[in-house]
Each structure stands twice: as structure tokens, then as C-alpha cells.
Amino acid sequence: YRAKGQPTRTAFYDQALEAALSRRQDLLMALSRALAEGELLLHFQPIVDLEGQQPVAYEALEALVRWPGGPATAAFIPLAEETGLVKELDRYVLPRVAALAQGRTLSVNLSVQSLTDAGFVAFLAGLPNRGNIVLEITERVLAYPETFAALQEVAALGFRLALDDFGSGYSSLGYLARMPFYALKVDRLFTQGIGENPRAEAVLRVVRDLARNLGLAVVVEGVETQAQRAWLLAEGFAWGQGFLFGRPAPMESFGGEG
Ligand code: C2E
Ligand code: MG
Ligand code: MG
Ligand code: MG
């Protein structure tokens, strides 16, 4: 019981919750419209040979979606993932990347949800330049055994598969050994620990050895300093990605036609 006329705590929280939900709803509607209107753009970030001195000498470019006038990618992707709208985003991004993958290797992020979507493998089968495309899937995919058959089919279509953000969350090493992955991308959490945190360095060495034993390529994400690059080279890592080598930028800055 409480005094009459006094606003209740529940009412206060309900209002805050309602406001948050409607912001979320507005954002999703705006994203949906931006997809329909073709407003989202692709930027690209190089994946480089750590030994190469020139930042322009890249092995591949990773496509990263950008929403002009909208929130940052890292802010809207999780929401799109929660609600399934990310499947539409994937169907928007993939054909655009595939068209640009003529004569160059492009990497593109793919949501776990798309892999469980009926018809998605057929959609992928219709894309050109499949042998030049690396599909990056976060390691969370290892928590969804129902996607494994689709992964096998996708690999059989000629796509290469990379496990993204490796080490950041749930990883089933048992599953990893059975999946048709081509590369591991080590989360930048560990890169940040180089020279600072011996445990992060220990994890990097273990991942390097694991990948070597499984015959997988390793790309270290988030390389920002020459000191990190030097450590990685000394430890036998071959590939890296990060602001030190290049920030995500439009295709024109890599000599392509966008
Ligand atoms: P990701 O695939 O792991 O991409 C790497 C993220 O780290 C990118 O953020 C990139 O801009 C950022 N990054 C690269 N190098 C550095 C560095 O040296 N330091 C720091 N601090 N950050 C660095 P971005 O573009 O905000 O993308 C965030 C995530 O959103 C991506 O992580 C990926 O999981 C997802 N994503 C981006 N584009 C797409 C897309 O087209 N489709 C799908 N499904 N997901 C996407
Ligand atoms: Mg990625
Ligand atoms: Mg990543
Ligand atoms: Mg990431």
C-alpha cells in the first residue's frame, strides 16, 4: 500500500522501458527504410601481410557496412541481430560485395541468423565470384550446431570461411576441428594486451599453435602500433588487420571502382 497520488516506482520504470522500446522500434524502422532505399554504403579495410612494409600491399579487403546519417555500425548491428533484420542486411551487402570481388579477394561479415534461414544457401549459390569471397562468421556460430550443415554447403559452393572475433566468447574447440574453416580472426582484445598483459600474449601463442595444427590461416585484428606488429612478427604470425595498416575507407581509396 502507498499514499494516494504518489507516483509509483513501477510507473517510472515502465515509462523508461517504453521510451527505450520505442527508440529501438524507430531505429529498426529507419534501418529497414535505409535498406529499401539503398542508403547503406560499404567501406573496406585491408588485411595485410605483417611483413610487408607498404600499407597498400594487401591480401584482401574486408567489407564493413556504413549507414550515412545513422548510428555507428557497432551500435546498430547488435540490434539488427537481435531482431533478425540482419538477414535483410546480409542480403543487401552480399550481392554488392560479390559484384566487386572480380579479380580481388573480398571478405564480408555474415550473421549466424542468415545461415539458419531457409533459402539462404540457394541465394549464395546465385552470387558471382564466389571463389574470391571469404565469409566471416563470429565464433558464436560454434554454439549453433544446426548451422553446421549450411556451413558445409557454403564451403562446397566455393566460399572460404573465416571464424571472426575468435577468443572473445564461446568457442567449442571440438566443433572447430570439424568445421570447414579456412582462417581464424583473433579478436582485438588480445592484440591490445600485447606488451601489457602476459595472459593475452599466452592466448595469442595458443591460438597460433592451434591454427597451425588445424591448417588454418590466422589474421590478428586490431593492430594499432608498430610494437604490436613487431611482437606478432617475432612470434610467427603472418596476417594482420588494424588502424596501423589502414582504416575502413571507400573502395576508391584502394584503386577500385566501388
Ligand atoms: P568485425 O567483423 O570484427 O570488424 C572489425 C571491427 O573493428 C570494425 O568495426 C572495424 O572498423 C574495427 N577495427 C578495425 N581495425 C581496428 C583497430 O585497429 N582498432 C579498433 N579499435 N577497431 C578496429 P565496425 O565497422 O564498427 O564493425 C563492427 C562489427 O559489425 C564487425 O566486427 C562485424 O561483426 C559487424 N559488421 C560490420 N559490417 C557488417 C556487415 O556488412 N554485415 C554483418 N552481418 N555484420 C557486419
Ligand atoms: Mg569481420
Ligand atoms: Mg572481428
Ligand atoms: Mg568484431
Short mmCIF file of C-alpha atoms in Angstrom, two decimals, residues 51-238:
data_model
loop_
_atom_site.label_atom_id
_atom_site.label_comp_id
_atom_site.label_asym_id
_atom_site.label_seq_id
_atom_site.Cartn_x
_atom_site.Cartn_y
_atom_site.Cartn_z
CA GLU A 51 55.95 -8.44 -43.09
CA GLY A 52 55.01 -6.06 -45.89
CA GLN A 53 56.16 -2.50 -45.27
CA GLN A 54 53.62 -0.87 -47.51
CA PRO A 55 50.10 -0.48 -46.20
CA VAL A 56 48.73 -0.63 -49.73
CA ALA A 57 50.09 -4.15 -50.32
CA TYR A 58 47.08 -6.02 -49.02
CA GLU A 59 45.95 -9.61 -49.25
CA ALA A 60 42.26 -8.93 -49.03
CA LEU A 61 39.77 -6.19 -48.18
CA GLU A 62 37.04 -6.66 -45.58
CA ALA A 63 33.71 -5.01 -46.36
CA LEU A 64 32.18 -3.14 -43.41
CA VAL A 65 28.73 -1.63 -43.74
CA ARG A 66 28.18 2.08 -43.06
CA TRP A 67 24.94 3.99 -42.52
CA PRO A 68 25.35 7.65 -43.50
CA GLY A 69 23.36 9.78 -41.08
CA GLY A 70 22.59 6.70 -38.97
CA PRO A 71 24.26 5.27 -35.89
CA ALA A 72 27.70 3.67 -35.89
CA THR A 73 27.89 0.14 -37.27
CA ALA A 74 28.84 -1.33 -33.91
CA ALA A 75 25.67 0.25 -32.48
CA PHE A 76 23.08 -0.95 -34.98
CA ILE A 77 24.42 -4.40 -35.91
CA PRO A 78 23.65 -5.95 -32.49
CA LEU A 79 20.09 -4.63 -32.66
CA ALA A 80 19.68 -5.92 -36.20
CA GLU A 81 20.98 -9.29 -34.98
CA GLU A 82 18.56 -9.45 -32.05
CA THR A 83 15.58 -8.79 -34.27
CA GLY A 84 16.51 -10.78 -37.36
CA LEU A 85 16.69 -7.66 -39.57
CA VAL A 86 20.35 -8.56 -40.03
CA LYS A 87 19.21 -11.23 -42.52
CA GLU A 88 17.95 -8.45 -44.79
CA LEU A 89 21.19 -6.58 -44.22
CA ASP A 90 23.18 -9.64 -45.30
CA ARG A 91 21.06 -9.96 -48.45
CA TYR A 92 21.77 -6.29 -49.14
CA VAL A 93 25.54 -6.44 -48.58
CA LEU A 94 26.45 -9.77 -50.16
CA PRO A 95 25.47 -9.12 -53.81
CA ARG A 96 27.24 -5.76 -53.68
CA VAL A 97 30.41 -7.36 -52.36
CA ALA A 98 30.18 -10.23 -54.85
CA ALA A 99 29.95 -7.79 -57.77
CA LEU A 100 33.15 -6.10 -56.54
CA ALA A 101 35.01 -9.38 -55.98
CA GLN A 102 36.01 -9.63 -59.64
CA GLY A 103 39.81 -10.05 -59.67
CA ARG A 104 40.29 -9.39 -55.95
CA THR A 105 39.69 -11.16 -52.66
CA LEU A 106 36.97 -9.61 -50.51
CA SER A 107 35.94 -10.60 -47.02
CA VAL A 108 32.40 -9.99 -45.82
CA ASN A 109 30.66 -10.48 -42.50
CA LEU A 110 27.72 -12.83 -42.36
CA SER A 111 25.26 -13.17 -39.48
CA VAL A 112 24.66 -16.51 -37.82
CA GLN A 113 20.91 -15.98 -38.39
CA SER A 114 21.31 -15.98 -42.17
CA LEU A 115 22.79 -19.47 -42.00
CA THR A 116 19.61 -20.85 -40.45
CA ASP A 117 17.40 -19.04 -42.96
CA ALA A 118 15.64 -21.26 -45.49
CA GLY A 119 16.69 -20.34 -49.00
CA PHE A 120 19.87 -18.57 -47.95
CA VAL A 121 22.25 -21.19 -49.36
CA ALA A 122 20.38 -21.01 -52.69
CA PHE A 123 20.75 -17.22 -52.55
CA LEU A 124 24.52 -17.61 -52.04
CA ALA A 125 24.69 -20.11 -54.92
CA GLY A 126 23.44 -17.35 -57.24
CA LEU A 127 26.28 -14.95 -56.44
CA PRO A 128 29.21 -14.40 -58.84
CA ASN A 129 32.93 -14.58 -57.94
CA ARG A 130 32.33 -17.00 -55.07
CA GLY A 131 35.92 -18.28 -55.10
CA ASN A 132 37.14 -14.74 -54.34
CA ILE A 133 34.93 -14.28 -51.30
CA VAL A 134 35.74 -15.01 -47.66
CA LEU A 135 32.67 -15.16 -45.42
CA GLU A 136 33.41 -14.04 -41.87
CA ILE A 137 31.18 -15.53 -39.19
CA THR A 138 31.60 -14.79 -35.49
CA GLU A 139 32.69 -17.65 -33.29
CA ARG A 140 29.18 -17.67 -31.78
CA VAL A 141 28.30 -19.86 -34.78
CA LEU A 142 30.01 -22.73 -32.95
CA ALA A 143 27.19 -22.59 -30.38
CA TYR A 144 24.62 -23.39 -33.10
CA PRO A 145 25.18 -26.93 -34.39
CA GLU A 146 22.05 -26.55 -36.56
CA THR A 147 24.10 -24.25 -38.82
CA PHE A 148 26.84 -26.77 -39.50
CA ALA A 149 25.19 -28.43 -42.49
CA ALA A 150 24.70 -24.99 -44.08
CA LEU A 151 28.38 -24.16 -43.47
CA GLN A 152 29.42 -27.31 -45.31
CA GLU A 153 27.16 -26.42 -48.24
CA VAL A 154 28.51 -22.87 -48.32
CA ALA A 155 32.09 -24.15 -48.40
CA ALA A 156 31.13 -26.54 -51.21
CA LEU A 157 29.90 -23.51 -53.21
CA GLY A 158 33.48 -22.21 -53.27
CA PHE A 159 33.34 -19.61 -50.50
CA ARG A 160 36.12 -19.58 -47.92
CA LEU A 161 35.04 -19.32 -44.29
CA ALA A 162 36.72 -17.34 -41.55
CA LEU A 163 35.87 -17.52 -37.86
CA ASP A 164 35.64 -13.90 -36.66
CA ASP A 165 36.33 -12.43 -33.20
CA PHE A 166 38.00 -15.68 -32.16
CA GLY A 167 38.58 -15.93 -28.41
CA SER A 168 36.07 -13.23 -27.48
CA GLY A 169 33.35 -15.53 -26.23
CA TYR A 170 32.10 -19.04 -26.53
CA SER A 171 34.32 -21.32 -28.54
CA SER A 172 33.92 -25.03 -28.88
CA LEU A 173 37.27 -26.32 -29.98
CA GLY A 174 35.73 -29.73 -30.59
CA TYR A 175 33.37 -28.28 -33.18
CA LEU A 176 36.06 -26.10 -34.67
CA ALA A 177 38.11 -29.12 -35.66
CA ARG A 178 35.17 -30.49 -37.65
CA MET A 179 34.19 -27.30 -39.45
CA PRO A 180 35.41 -26.28 -42.92
CA PHE A 181 37.07 -23.04 -41.80
CA TYR A 182 39.92 -21.51 -43.77
CA ALA A 183 41.03 -18.83 -41.29
CA LEU A 184 40.72 -17.62 -37.71
CA LYS A 185 40.48 -13.92 -36.98
CA VAL A 186 41.77 -13.28 -33.48
CA ASP A 187 39.77 -10.71 -31.55
CA ARG A 188 41.46 -7.37 -30.97
CA LEU A 189 41.00 -7.80 -27.23
CA PHE A 190 44.16 -9.91 -27.29
CA THR A 191 46.09 -7.56 -29.55
CA GLN A 192 45.50 -4.78 -27.03
CA GLY A 193 47.23 -6.94 -24.42
CA ILE A 194 50.50 -7.26 -26.36
CA GLY A 195 53.29 -5.81 -24.20
CA GLU A 196 50.78 -5.22 -21.40
CA ASN A 197 49.25 -8.48 -20.38
CA PRO A 198 51.22 -11.76 -20.40
CA ARG A 199 47.98 -13.73 -20.35
CA ALA A 200 46.78 -12.12 -23.58
CA GLU A 201 50.16 -12.94 -25.12
CA ALA A 202 49.85 -16.54 -23.92
CA VAL A 203 46.41 -16.82 -25.55
CA LEU A 204 47.80 -15.46 -28.82
CA ARG A 205 50.52 -18.13 -28.83
CA VAL A 206 47.99 -20.89 -28.13
CA VAL A 207 45.70 -19.69 -30.93
CA ARG A 208 48.68 -19.52 -33.30
CA ASP A 209 49.61 -23.13 -32.47
CA LEU A 210 46.01 -24.33 -32.65
CA ALA A 211 45.59 -22.78 -36.09
CA ARG A 212 48.89 -24.22 -37.28
CA ASN A 213 47.84 -27.70 -36.16
CA LEU A 214 44.44 -27.39 -37.81
CA GLY A 215 45.94 -25.96 -41.00
CA LEU A 216 44.15 -22.62 -40.66
CA ALA A 217 45.38 -19.14 -41.55
CA VAL A 218 45.40 -16.60 -38.70
CA VAL A 219 44.54 -12.91 -39.04
CA VAL A 220 45.19 -10.77 -35.96
CA GLU A 221 42.62 -7.98 -35.64
CA GLY A 222 43.06 -4.51 -34.20
CA VAL A 223 46.79 -3.98 -34.81
CA GLU A 224 47.31 -0.31 -33.94
CA THR A 225 51.02 0.06 -33.10
CA GLN A 226 54.40 -0.85 -34.56
CA ALA A 227 55.24 -2.53 -31.22
CA GLN A 228 52.27 -4.89 -31.63
CA ARG A 229 53.25 -5.61 -35.22
CA ALA A 230 56.87 -6.34 -34.19
CA TRP A 231 55.77 -8.73 -31.45
CA LEU A 232 53.41 -10.57 -33.82
CA LEU A 233 56.11 -10.92 -36.47
CA ALA A 234 58.62 -12.22 -33.92
CA GLU A 235 56.04 -14.77 -32.75
CA GLY A 236 55.45 -16.05 -36.27
CA PHE A 237 52.09 -14.50 -37.16
CA ALA A 238 51.62 -13.84 -40.86
#
